[in-house]
């Protein structure tokens, strides 16, 4: 349990990387200024505005990142907010198409074909941060693929993407690497690929995997790329006239699988460039950031030891499928054995050279953590277990596969087949507060990779959208029992009538974000315990997010920020600090060694 008096365990070390995070498309705006090229997010939000939630569709920037927080012009205001939380680091991302209009970075006669305004902007941001004693932590790719590369070869669906990404990365190392010593290659490959190429209009390019097997154009890979679907048409099951989202997600499609494969290789190629040409001199660190919910073995009152043990086994399989798929390659050089088994011939193989390139390619492991899922083996109605299909069966016996996939949230996400989220409901459908996830996950990585993680784990995102107490869902009974069973009843959020009646809990949530402060307290306590009690090498924490911003398909109404912006009525986009900002500033002073 964690009923430890936190003040009695050791503090986080002085050099702990403490800060907050944002991403280019979510905050920069200025989408067509300074000769910036379009990213897939510009293109697809413009083409399909109804895919994005909006509080006011009469405002044309309400469904895209055209203006967002206008951090392109107002970054100095953002830096002021960072100071309020005592941030030592700022995690932001670079917009690839702001620098390279068509995505292709080339150096000729010692000169890059870069868009100078873009370079000037990032130089100004980096220098302003350093002037304020804030260290830049830079993500090279946070989902905003240059649209030209999508047009040209289907973006991440194509093998060539890894080289275009590495060329762009090389430019960034060469240009900014004298001052940037912390690099993240890719943010959340799972979300980019699964939500962008499989689940329909969630993330750009809004692919929802049509039916026709195809071979990619210009395929020089020699690998068997059949089984994916065409990218030319954008969404295949969605038309702008209809607001209906695709109801039937086809069970097993491969675009997301190939996107994942290529994006992991892109990560490895960029790291190779850094190590071959820059790292020795610049002395920075480079790694990947993955996402993924810790998988908690399902418990219910009176559960037998045997069944609980079985659920533990399945929780680990679920974690390998959901997280290990992405974290194993950069650590061990290959996909987990259980993923290979489950996917069979649908999973591409890394060549020997690629495995070598991938192995150990992340100096540190970046992990974005928010929520946890229950996991258990699927059961029939009579209580007997359903065996997962073998790879053979998954390929040839559709009925078995479909049945499994139906049970598994309709998307065959491995093994987690119980209503997935646990914890109280925050302000976004999937965003539930289950603070032990951070400690469980850190331990899972530590057990799995031990000394393969050379420079520790960095929590590169964690946070919540503040719920309105009227809609916040308290912990359900099972979750409450779970917290009791692990001796941590204090995590069981309860919302009573008084919360709902108290107007200040409803209207006051804008700046007085009590739920969020509580969220950070709970998660950070688990982080410190993981460090001090479990001995996990956790080196940093970046809160998501510094400011309210364009929350992708959820638009501007879902607010993850510690800074409030009135996006529709305030032309100046004034930054209003919420209570959580200074609350975290205080947390830093009390929990991290000073001086
Ligand atoms: C981060 O990802 C992003 O990096 C950031 O840009 C974004 O603004 C922030 O979160 C807040 O959304 O449907 O139950 O299978 C979030 C991580 C992981 C959240 C996958 C949604 C789907 C869970 N995401 N998750 S589920």
JSON list of C-alpha atoms in Angstrom, two decimals, residues 22-230:
[
{"chain": "A", "resi": 22, "resn": "UNK", "atom": "CA", "xyz": [2.38, 20.99, -25.14]},
{"chain": "A", "resi": 23, "resn": "UNK", "atom": "CA", "xyz": [2.41, 20.03, -28.82]},
{"chain": "A", "resi": 24, "resn": "UNK", "atom": "CA", "xyz": [2.85, 22.23, -31.89]},
{"chain": "A", "resi": 25, "resn": "UNK", "atom": "CA", "xyz": [-0.45, 21.69, -33.63]},
{"chain": "A", "resi": 26, "resn": "UNK", "atom": "CA", "xyz": [-2.36, 22.03, -30.38]},
{"chain": "A", "resi": 27, "resn": "UNK", "atom": "CA", "xyz": [-0.93, 25.43, -29.43]},
{"chain": "A", "resi": 28, "resn": "UNK", "atom": "CA", "xyz": [0.94, 27.24, -32.20]},
{"chain": "A", "resi": 29, "resn": "UNK", "atom": "CA", "xyz": [-1.81, 28.40, -34.55]},
{"chain": "A", "resi": 30, "resn": "UNK", "atom": "CA", "xyz": [-0.42, 30.58, -37.37]},
{"chain": "A", "resi": 31, "resn": "UNK", "atom": "CA", "xyz": [-1.12, 27.64, -39.63]},
{"chain": "A", "resi": 32, "resn": "UNK", "atom": "CA", "xyz": [-0.53, 29.52, -42.86]},
{"chain": "A", "resi": 33, "resn": "UNK", "atom": "CA", "xyz": [1.96, 32.11, -41.71]},
{"chain": "A", "resi": 34, "resn": "UNK", "atom": "CA", "xyz": [5.60, 32.29, -42.61]},
{"chain": "A", "resi": 35, "resn": "UNK", "atom": "CA", "xyz": [5.27, 29.91, -45.53]},
{"chain": "A", "resi": 36, "resn": "UNK", "atom": "CA", "xyz": [4.30, 26.97, -43.33]},
{"chain": "A", "resi": 37, "resn": "UNK", "atom": "CA", "xyz": [3.23, 23.85, -45.20]},
{"chain": "A", "resi": 38, "resn": "UNK", "atom": "CA", "xyz": [0.07, 21.92, -44.36]},
{"chain": "A", "resi": 39, "resn": "UNK", "atom": "CA", "xyz": [0.17, 18.96, -42.05]},
{"chain": "A", "resi": 40, "resn": "UNK", "atom": "CA", "xyz": [-2.36, 16.15, -42.18]},
{"chain": "A", "resi": 41, "resn": "UNK", "atom": "CA", "xyz": [-4.12, 17.87, -39.28]},
{"chain": "A", "resi": 42, "resn": "UNK", "atom": "CA", "xyz": [-4.58, 21.08, -41.27]},
{"chain": "A", "resi": 43, "resn": "UNK", "atom": "CA", "xyz": [-5.80, 19.21, -44.28]},
{"chain": "A", "resi": 44, "resn": "UNK", "atom": "CA", "xyz": [-8.22, 16.84, -42.62]},
{"chain": "A", "resi": 45, "resn": "UNK", "atom": "CA", "xyz": [-9.70, 19.24, -40.08]},
{"chain": "A", "resi": 46, "resn": "UNK", "atom": "CA", "xyz": [-10.38, 21.64, -42.94]},
{"chain": "A", "resi": 47, "resn": "UNK", "atom": "CA", "xyz": [-11.91, 18.97, -45.10]},
{"chain": "A", "resi": 48, "resn": "UNK", "atom": "CA", "xyz": [-13.97, 17.32, -42.36]},
{"chain": "A", "resi": 49, "resn": "UNK", "atom": "CA", "xyz": [-14.77, 19.98, -39.75]},
{"chain": "A", "resi": 50, "resn": "UNK", "atom": "CA", "xyz": [-17.58, 17.91, -38.32]},
{"chain": "A", "resi": 51, "resn": "UNK", "atom": "CA", "xyz": [-15.12, 15.34, -37.08]},
{"chain": "A", "resi": 52, "resn": "UNK", "atom": "CA", "xyz": [-14.11, 17.82, -34.41]},
{"chain": "A", "resi": 53, "resn": "UNK", "atom": "CA", "xyz": [-16.33, 18.81, -31.52]},
{"chain": "A", "resi": 54, "resn": "UNK", "atom": "CA", "xyz": [-17.09, 22.49, -31.32]},
{"chain": "A", "resi": 55, "resn": "UNK", "atom": "CA", "xyz": [-18.79, 24.79, -28.90]},
{"chain": "A", "resi": 56, "resn": "UNK", "atom": "CA", "xyz": [-19.53, 27.25, -31.67]},
{"chain": "A", "resi": 57, "resn": "UNK", "atom": "CA", "xyz": [-19.42, 26.12, -35.26]},
{"chain": "A", "resi": 58, "resn": "UNK", "atom": "CA", "xyz": [-19.95, 29.66, -36.52]},
{"chain": "A", "resi": 59, "resn": "UNK", "atom": "CA", "xyz": [-16.32, 30.30, -35.59]},
{"chain": "A", "resi": 60, "resn": "UNK", "atom": "CA", "xyz": [-14.18, 28.69, -38.22]},
{"chain": "A", "resi": 61, "resn": "UNK", "atom": "CA", "xyz": [-11.14, 28.14, -36.03]},
{"chain": "A", "resi": 62, "resn": "UNK", "atom": "CA", "xyz": [-13.22, 26.26, -33.48]},
{"chain": "A", "resi": 63, "resn": "UNK", "atom": "CA", "xyz": [-12.70, 22.96, -35.26]},
{"chain": "A", "resi": 64, "resn": "UNK", "atom": "CA", "xyz": [-9.01, 23.13, -36.10]},
{"chain": "A", "resi": 65, "resn": "UNK", "atom": "CA", "xyz": [-5.64, 24.43, -35.00]},
{"chain": "A", "resi": 66, "resn": "UNK", "atom": "CA", "xyz": [-5.64, 27.46, -37.30]},
{"chain": "A", "resi": 67, "resn": "UNK", "atom": "CA", "xyz": [-5.35, 29.84, -34.40]},
{"chain": "A", "resi": 68, "resn": "UNK", "atom": "CA", "xyz": [-5.29, 27.61, -31.30]},
{"chain": "A", "resi": 69, "resn": "UNK", "atom": "CA", "xyz": [-3.42, 29.43, -28.50]},
{"chain": "A", "resi": 70, "resn": "UNK", "atom": "CA", "xyz": [-1.43, 31.46, -31.02]},
{"chain": "A", "resi": 71, "resn": "UNK", "atom": "CA", "xyz": [1.73, 30.43, -29.25]},
{"chain": "A", "resi": 72, "resn": "UNK", "atom": "CA", "xyz": [3.55, 31.21, -32.48]},
{"chain": "A", "resi": 73, "resn": "UNK", "atom": "CA", "xyz": [3.17, 34.83, -31.43]},
{"chain": "A", "resi": 74, "resn": "UNK", "atom": "CA", "xyz": [2.50, 34.50, -27.72]},
{"chain": "A", "resi": 75, "resn": "UNK", "atom": "CA", "xyz": [5.16, 32.05, -26.57]},
{"chain": "A", "resi": 76, "resn": "UNK", "atom": "CA", "xyz": [6.52, 34.60, -24.13]},
{"chain": "A", "resi": 77, "resn": "UNK", "atom": "CA", "xyz": [3.20, 34.46, -22.30]},
{"chain": "A", "resi": 78, "resn": "UNK", "atom": "CA", "xyz": [3.54, 30.68, -22.11]},
{"chain": "A", "resi": 79, "resn": "UNK", "atom": "CA", "xyz": [6.97, 31.03, -20.56]},
{"chain": "A", "resi": 80, "resn": "UNK", "atom": "CA", "xyz": [5.48, 33.20, -17.82]},
{"chain": "A", "resi": 81, "resn": "UNK", "atom": "CA", "xyz": [3.09, 30.38, -17.01]},
{"chain": "A", "resi": 82, "resn": "UNK", "atom": "CA", "xyz": [5.97, 27.94, -16.82]},
{"chain": "A", "resi": 83, "resn": "UNK", "atom": "CA", "xyz": [7.63, 30.14, -14.22]},
{"chain": "A", "resi": 84, "resn": "UNK", "atom": "CA", "xyz": [4.52, 29.96, -12.03]},
{"chain": "A", "resi": 85, "resn": "UNK", "atom": "CA", "xyz": [4.89, 26.20, -11.68]},
{"chain": "A", "resi": 86, "resn": "UNK", "atom": "CA", "xyz": [8.65, 26.42, -11.09]},
{"chain": "A", "resi": 87, "resn": "UNK", "atom": "CA", "xyz": [9.21, 24.51, -14.31]},
{"chain": "A", "resi": 88, "resn": "UNK", "atom": "CA", "xyz": [12.81, 23.64, -15.08]},
{"chain": "A", "resi": 89, "resn": "UNK", "atom": "CA", "xyz": [11.83, 22.08, -18.41]},
{"chain": "A", "resi": 90, "resn": "UNK", "atom": "CA", "xyz": [9.36, 22.78, -21.18]},
{"chain": "A", "resi": 91, "resn": "UNK", "atom": "CA", "xyz": [8.32, 19.96, -23.44]},
{"chain": "A", "resi": 92, "resn": "UNK", "atom": "CA", "xyz": [7.11, 21.31, -26.78]},
{"chain": "A", "resi": 93, "resn": "UNK", "atom": "CA", "xyz": [7.07, 19.88, -30.28]},
{"chain": "A", "resi": 94, "resn": "UNK", "atom": "CA", "xyz": [8.32, 21.12, -33.61]},
{"chain": "A", "resi": 95, "resn": "UNK", "atom": "CA", "xyz": [5.98, 21.39, -36.56]},
{"chain": "A", "resi": 96, "resn": "UNK", "atom": "CA", "xyz": [7.77, 19.51, -39.35]},
{"chain": "A", "resi": 97, "resn": "UNK", "atom": "CA", "xyz": [5.85, 21.29, -42.11]},
{"chain": "A", "resi": 98, "resn": "UNK", "atom": "CA", "xyz": [6.62, 24.70, -40.61]},
{"chain": "A", "resi": 99, "resn": "UNK", "atom": "CA", "xyz": [10.25, 23.97, -41.39]},
{"chain": "A", "resi": 100, "resn": "UNK", "atom": "CA", "xyz": [9.91, 21.87, -44.53]},
{"chain": "A", "resi": 101, "resn": "UNK", "atom": "CA", "xyz": [6.90, 22.78, -46.57]},
{"chain": "A", "resi": 102, "resn": "UNK", "atom": "CA", "xyz": [6.74, 19.44, -48.39]},
{"chain": "A", "resi": 103, "resn": "UNK", "atom": "CA", "xyz": [8.27, 17.39, -45.64]},
{"chain": "A", "resi": 104, "resn": "UNK", "atom": "CA", "xyz": [11.50, 16.73, -47.50]},
{"chain": "A", "resi": 105, "resn": "UNK", "atom": "CA", "xyz": [14.60, 18.11, -45.85]},
{"chain": "A", "resi": 106, "resn": "UNK", "atom": "CA", "xyz": [17.60, 18.30, -48.16]},
{"chain": "A", "resi": 107, "resn": "UNK", "atom": "CA", "xyz": [21.03, 19.75, -47.75]},
{"chain": "A", "resi": 108, "resn": "UNK", "atom": "CA", "xyz": [22.75, 21.08, -50.84]},
{"chain": "A", "resi": 109, "resn": "UNK", "atom": "CA", "xyz": [26.09, 22.88, -50.85]},
{"chain": "A", "resi": 110, "resn": "UNK", "atom": "CA", "xyz": [25.97, 22.95, -47.09]},
{"chain": "A", "resi": 111, "resn": "UNK", "atom": "CA", "xyz": [22.57, 24.65, -47.04]},
{"chain": "A", "resi": 112, "resn": "UNK", "atom": "CA", "xyz": [19.25, 23.21, -45.99]},
{"chain": "A", "resi": 113, "resn": "UNK", "atom": "CA", "xyz": [16.10, 23.90, -47.99]},
{"chain": "A", "resi": 114, "resn": "UNK", "atom": "CA", "xyz": [14.49, 25.11, -44.78]},
{"chain": "A", "resi": 115, "resn": "UNK", "atom": "CA", "xyz": [11.76, 27.64, -44.39]},
{"chain": "A", "resi": 116, "resn": "UNK", "atom": "CA", "xyz": [13.63, 30.45, -42.65]},
{"chain": "A", "resi": 117, "resn": "UNK", "atom": "CA", "xyz": [10.63, 31.88, -40.76]},
{"chain": "A", "resi": 118, "resn": "UNK", "atom": "CA", "xyz": [10.09, 28.50, -39.17]},
{"chain": "A", "resi": 119, "resn": "UNK", "atom": "CA", "xyz": [13.69, 28.24, -38.08]},
{"chain": "A", "resi": 120, "resn": "UNK", "atom": "CA", "xyz": [13.55, 31.77, -36.66]},
{"chain": "A", "resi": 121, "resn": "UNK", "atom": "CA", "xyz": [10.50, 30.89, -34.61]},
{"chain": "A", "resi": 122, "resn": "UNK", "atom": "CA", "xyz": [12.04, 27.84, -32.95]},
{"chain": "A", "resi": 123, "resn": "UNK", "atom": "CA", "xyz": [15.28, 29.69, -32.32]},
{"chain": "A", "resi": 124, "resn": "UNK", "atom": "CA", "xyz": [13.36, 32.45, -30.61]},
{"chain": "A", "resi": 125, "resn": "UNK", "atom": "CA", "xyz": [11.39, 30.01, -28.48]},
{"chain": "A", "resi": 126, "resn": "UNK", "atom": "CA", "xyz": [14.46, 28.03, -27.47]},
{"chain": "A", "resi": 127, "resn": "UNK", "atom": "CA", "xyz": [16.46, 31.14, -26.63]},
{"chain": "A", "resi": 128, "resn": "UNK", "atom": "CA", "xyz": [13.64, 32.66, -24.63]},
{"chain": "A", "resi": 129, "resn": "UNK", "atom": "CA", "xyz": [13.35, 29.48, -22.59]},
{"chain": "A", "resi": 130, "resn": "UNK", "atom": "CA", "xyz": [17.08, 29.39, -21.91]},
{"chain": "A", "resi": 131, "resn": "UNK", "atom": "CA", "xyz": [17.08, 33.06, -20.94]},
{"chain": "A", "resi": 132, "resn": "UNK", "atom": "CA", "xyz": [14.46, 32.09, -18.36]},
{"chain": "A", "resi": 133, "resn": "UNK", "atom": "CA", "xyz": [16.48, 29.11, -17.15]},
{"chain": "A", "resi": 134, "resn": "UNK", "atom": "CA", "xyz": [14.04, 26.63, -18.62]},
{"chain": "A", "resi": 135, "resn": "UNK", "atom": "CA", "xyz": [15.52, 23.69, -20.50]},
{"chain": "A", "resi": 136, "resn": "UNK", "atom": "CA", "xyz": [13.88, 22.72, -23.80]},
{"chain": "A", "resi": 137, "resn": "UNK", "atom": "CA", "xyz": [12.65, 19.12, -24.08]},
{"chain": "A", "resi": 138, "resn": "UNK", "atom": "CA", "xyz": [11.80, 18.80, -27.74]},
{"chain": "A", "resi": 139, "resn": "UNK", "atom": "CA", "xyz": [9.49, 16.36, -29.50]},
{"chain": "A", "resi": 140, "resn": "UNK", "atom": "CA", "xyz": [10.22, 16.00, -33.21]},
{"chain": "A", "resi": 141, "resn": "UNK", "atom": "CA", "xyz": [6.91, 14.43, -34.12]},
{"chain": "A", "resi": 142, "resn": "UNK", "atom": "CA", "xyz": [3.61, 14.91, -32.32]},
{"chain": "A", "resi": 143, "resn": "UNK", "atom": "CA", "xyz": [1.24, 13.60, -35.03]},
{"chain": "A", "resi": 144, "resn": "UNK", "atom": "CA", "xyz": [1.49, 16.48, -37.52]},
{"chain": "A", "resi": 145, "resn": "UNK", "atom": "CA", "xyz": [2.86, 14.72, -40.59]},
{"chain": "A", "resi": 146, "resn": "UNK", "atom": "CA", "xyz": [3.45, 17.03, -43.56]},
{"chain": "A", "resi": 147, "resn": "UNK", "atom": "CA", "xyz": [0.42, 16.58, -45.79]},
{"chain": "A", "resi": 148, "resn": "UNK", "atom": "CA", "xyz": [2.65, 16.42, -48.87]},
{"chain": "A", "resi": 149, "resn": "UNK", "atom": "CA", "xyz": [4.11, 13.13, -47.62]},
{"chain": "A", "resi": 150, "resn": "UNK", "atom": "CA", "xyz": [0.65, 11.72, -47.08]},
{"chain": "A", "resi": 151, "resn": "UNK", "atom": "CA", "xyz": [-0.19, 12.64, -50.65]},
{"chain": "A", "resi": 152, "resn": "UNK", "atom": "CA", "xyz": [3.06, 11.37, -52.00]},
{"chain": "A", "resi": 153, "resn": "UNK", "atom": "CA", "xyz": [3.17, 7.90, -50.52]},
{"chain": "A", "resi": 154, "resn": "UNK", "atom": "CA", "xyz": [0.62, 7.54, -47.77]},
{"chain": "A", "resi": 155, "resn": "UNK", "atom": "CA", "xyz": [2.82, 8.89, -45.01]},
{"chain": "A", "resi": 156, "resn": "UNK", "atom": "CA", "xyz": [3.64, 6.34, -42.34]},
{"chain": "A", "resi": 157, "resn": "UNK", "atom": "CA", "xyz": [2.07, 3.59, -44.41]},
{"chain": "A", "resi": 158, "resn": "UNK", "atom": "CA", "xyz": [5.12, 3.71, -46.60]},
{"chain": "A", "resi": 159, "resn": "UNK", "atom": "CA", "xyz": [8.61, 2.53, -45.88]},
{"chain": "A", "resi": 160, "resn": "UNK", "atom": "CA", "xyz": [10.11, 5.78, -47.16]},
{"chain": "A", "resi": 161, "resn": "UNK", "atom": "CA", "xyz": [8.65, 7.81, -44.31]},
{"chain": "A", "resi": 162, "resn": "UNK", "atom": "CA", "xyz": [11.43, 6.67, -41.97]},
{"chain": "A", "resi": 163, "resn": "UNK", "atom": "CA", "xyz": [14.07, 8.32, -44.16]},
{"chain": "A", "resi": 164, "resn": "UNK", "atom": "CA", "xyz": [12.19, 11.57, -44.64]},
{"chain": "A", "resi": 165, "resn": "UNK", "atom": "CA", "xyz": [11.71, 11.70, -40.89]},
{"chain": "A", "resi": 166, "resn": "UNK", "atom": "CA", "xyz": [15.40, 11.06, -40.25]},
{"chain": "A", "resi": 167, "resn": "UNK", "atom": "CA", "xyz": [16.43, 13.81, -42.67]},
{"chain": "A", "resi": 168, "resn": "UNK", "atom": "CA", "xyz": [14.16, 16.30, -40.95]},
{"chain": "A", "resi": 169, "resn": "UNK", "atom": "CA", "xyz": [15.53, 15.16, -37.59]},
{"chain": "A", "resi": 170, "resn": "UNK", "atom": "CA", "xyz": [19.08, 15.66, -38.83]},
{"chain": "A", "resi": 171, "resn": "UNK", "atom": "CA", "xyz": [18.31, 19.25, -39.71]},
{"chain": "A", "resi": 172, "resn": "UNK", "atom": "CA", "xyz": [16.89, 19.77, -36.19]},
{"chain": "A", "resi": 173, "resn": "UNK", "atom": "CA", "xyz": [19.92, 18.26, -34.45]},
{"chain": "A", "resi": 174, "resn": "UNK", "atom": "CA", "xyz": [22.28, 20.32, -36.58]},
{"chain": "A", "resi": 175, "resn": "UNK", "atom": "CA", "xyz": [20.38, 23.56, -36.11]},
{"chain": "A", "resi": 176, "resn": "UNK", "atom": "CA", "xyz": [19.04, 23.41, -32.57]},
{"chain": "A", "resi": 177, "resn": "UNK", "atom": "CA", "xyz": [21.24, 20.72, -31.00]},
{"chain": "A", "resi": 178, "resn": "UNK", "atom": "CA", "xyz": [23.78, 23.17, -29.64]},
{"chain": "A", "resi": 179, "resn": "UNK", "atom": "CA", "xyz": [21.05, 24.24, -27.21]},
{"chain": "A", "resi": 180, "resn": "UNK", "atom": "CA", "xyz": [18.61, 21.30, -27.15]},
{"chain": "A", "resi": 181, "resn": "UNK", "atom": "CA", "xyz": [19.91, 18.34, -25.15]},
{"chain": "A", "resi": 182, "resn": "UNK", "atom": "CA", "xyz": [16.70, 16.41, -24.68]},
{"chain": "A", "resi": 183, "resn": "UNK", "atom": "CA", "xyz": [15.02, 14.93, -27.75]},
{"chain": "A", "resi": 184, "resn": "UNK", "atom": "CA", "xyz": [11.93, 12.84, -28.18]},
{"chain": "A", "resi": 185, "resn": "UNK", "atom": "CA", "xyz": [11.63, 11.28, -31.62]},
{"chain": "A", "resi": 186, "resn": "UNK", "atom": "CA", "xyz": [7.99, 10.20, -31.76]},
{"chain": "A", "resi": 187, "resn": "UNK", "atom": "CA", "xyz": [5.08, 10.94, -29.47]},
{"chain": "A", "resi": 188, "resn": "UNK", "atom": "CA", "xyz": [2.76, 7.99, -28.85]},
{"chain": "A", "resi": 189, "resn": "UNK", "atom": "CA", "xyz": [3.09, 5.79, -31.92]},
{"chain": "A", "resi": 190, "resn": "UNK", "atom": "CA", "xyz": [0.05, 3.76, -30.82]},
{"chain": "A", "resi": 191, "resn": "UNK", "atom": "CA", "xyz": [-2.28, 6.77, -30.89]},
{"chain": "A", "resi": 192, "resn": "UNK", "atom": "CA", "xyz": [-0.85, 8.11, -34.12]},
{"chain": "A", "resi": 193, "resn": "UNK", "atom": "CA", "xyz": [-1.26, 4.80, -35.89]},
{"chain": "A", "resi": 194, "resn": "UNK", "atom": "CA", "xyz": [-4.25, 3.13, -34.31]},
{"chain": "A", "resi": 195, "resn": "UNK", "atom": "CA", "xyz": [-6.35, 6.24, -33.96]},
{"chain": "A", "resi": 196, "resn": "UNK", "atom": "CA", "xyz": [-5.09, 7.68, -37.26]},
{"chain": "A", "resi": 197, "resn": "UNK", "atom": "CA", "xyz": [-5.28, 4.61, -39.49]},
{"chain": "A", "resi": 198, "resn": "UNK", "atom": "CA", "xyz": [-7.68, 2.16, -37.90]},
{"chain": "A", "resi": 199, "resn": "UNK", "atom": "CA", "xyz": [-10.30, 3.69, -35.68]},
{"chain": "A", "resi": 200, "resn": "UNK", "atom": "CA", "xyz": [-11.81, 6.04, -38.21]},
{"chain": "A", "resi": 201, "resn": "UNK", "atom": "CA", "xyz": [-12.09, 9.76, -37.83]},
{"chain": "A", "resi": 202, "resn": "UNK", "atom": "CA", "xyz": [-10.27, 10.16, -34.55]},
{"chain": "A", "resi": 203, "resn": "UNK", "atom": "CA", "xyz": [-6.83, 11.39, -35.40]},
{"chain": "A", "resi": 204, "resn": "UNK", "atom": "CA", "xyz": [-5.61, 12.55, -38.81]},
{"chain": "A", "resi": 205, "resn": "UNK", "atom": "CA", "xyz": [-5.39, 11.22, -41.45]},
{"chain": "A", "resi": 206, "resn": "UNK", "atom": "CA", "xyz": [-8.81, 9.90, -40.35]},
{"chain": "A", "resi": 207, "resn": "UNK", "atom": "CA", "xyz": [-8.22, 6.51, -41.90]},
{"chain": "A", "resi": 208, "resn": "UNK", "atom": "CA", "xyz": [-10.69, 3.87, -41.00]},
{"chain": "A", "resi": 209, "resn": "UNK", "atom": "CA", "xyz": [-9.29, 1.09, -43.08]},
{"chain": "A", "resi": 210, "resn": "UNK", "atom": "CA", "xyz": [-11.36, 0.25, -46.11]},
{"chain": "A", "resi": 211, "resn": "UNK", "atom": "CA", "xyz": [-11.76, -3.20, -47.42]},
{"chain": "A", "resi": 212, "resn": "UNK", "atom": "CA", "xyz": [-9.60, -3.60, -50.48]},
{"chain": "A", "resi": 213, "resn": "UNK", "atom": "CA", "xyz": [-6.28, -5.35, -50.02]},
{"chain": "A", "resi": 214, "resn": "UNK", "atom": "CA", "xyz": [-3.62, -3.44, -51.83]},
{"chain": "A", "resi": 215, "resn": "UNK", "atom": "CA", "xyz": [0.03, -3.04, -52.44]},
{"chain": "A", "resi": 216, "resn": "UNK", "atom": "CA", "xyz": [1.53, 0.33, -51.77]},
{"chain": "A", "resi": 217, "resn": "UNK", "atom": "CA", "xyz": [2.64, 2.38, -54.71]},
{"chain": "A", "resi": 218, "resn": "UNK", "atom": "CA", "xyz": [6.40, 2.64, -55.12]},
{"chain": "A", "resi": 219, "resn": "UNK", "atom": "CA", "xyz": [6.94, -0.30, -52.87]},
{"chain": "A", "resi": 220, "resn": "UNK", "atom": "CA", "xyz": [10.61, -1.01, -52.98]},
{"chain": "A", "resi": 221, "resn": "UNK", "atom": "CA", "xyz": [10.64, -2.78, -49.67]},
{"chain": "A", "resi": 222, "resn": "UNK", "atom": "CA", "xyz": [10.20, -6.26, -51.03]},
{"chain": "A", "resi": 223, "resn": "UNK", "atom": "CA", "xyz": [8.02, -6.87, -48.03]},
{"chain": "A", "resi": 224, "resn": "UNK", "atom": "CA", "xyz": [4.52, -8.16, -48.35]},
{"chain": "A", "resi": 225, "resn": "UNK", "atom": "CA", "xyz": [2.33, -5.14, -47.84]},
{"chain": "A", "resi": 226, "resn": "UNK", "atom": "CA", "xyz": [-0.91, -6.71, -48.94]},
{"chain": "A", "resi": 227, "resn": "UNK", "atom": "CA", "xyz": [-3.82, -6.54, -46.59]},
{"chain": "A", "resi": 228, "resn": "UNK", "atom": "CA", "xyz": [-3.91, -2.83, -45.88]},
{"chain": "A", "resi": 229, "resn": "UNK", "atom": "CA", "xyz": [-6.31, -0.54, -47.63]},
{"chain": "A", "resi": 230, "resn": "UNK", "atom": "CA", "xyz": [-5.97, 2.43, -49.87]}
]
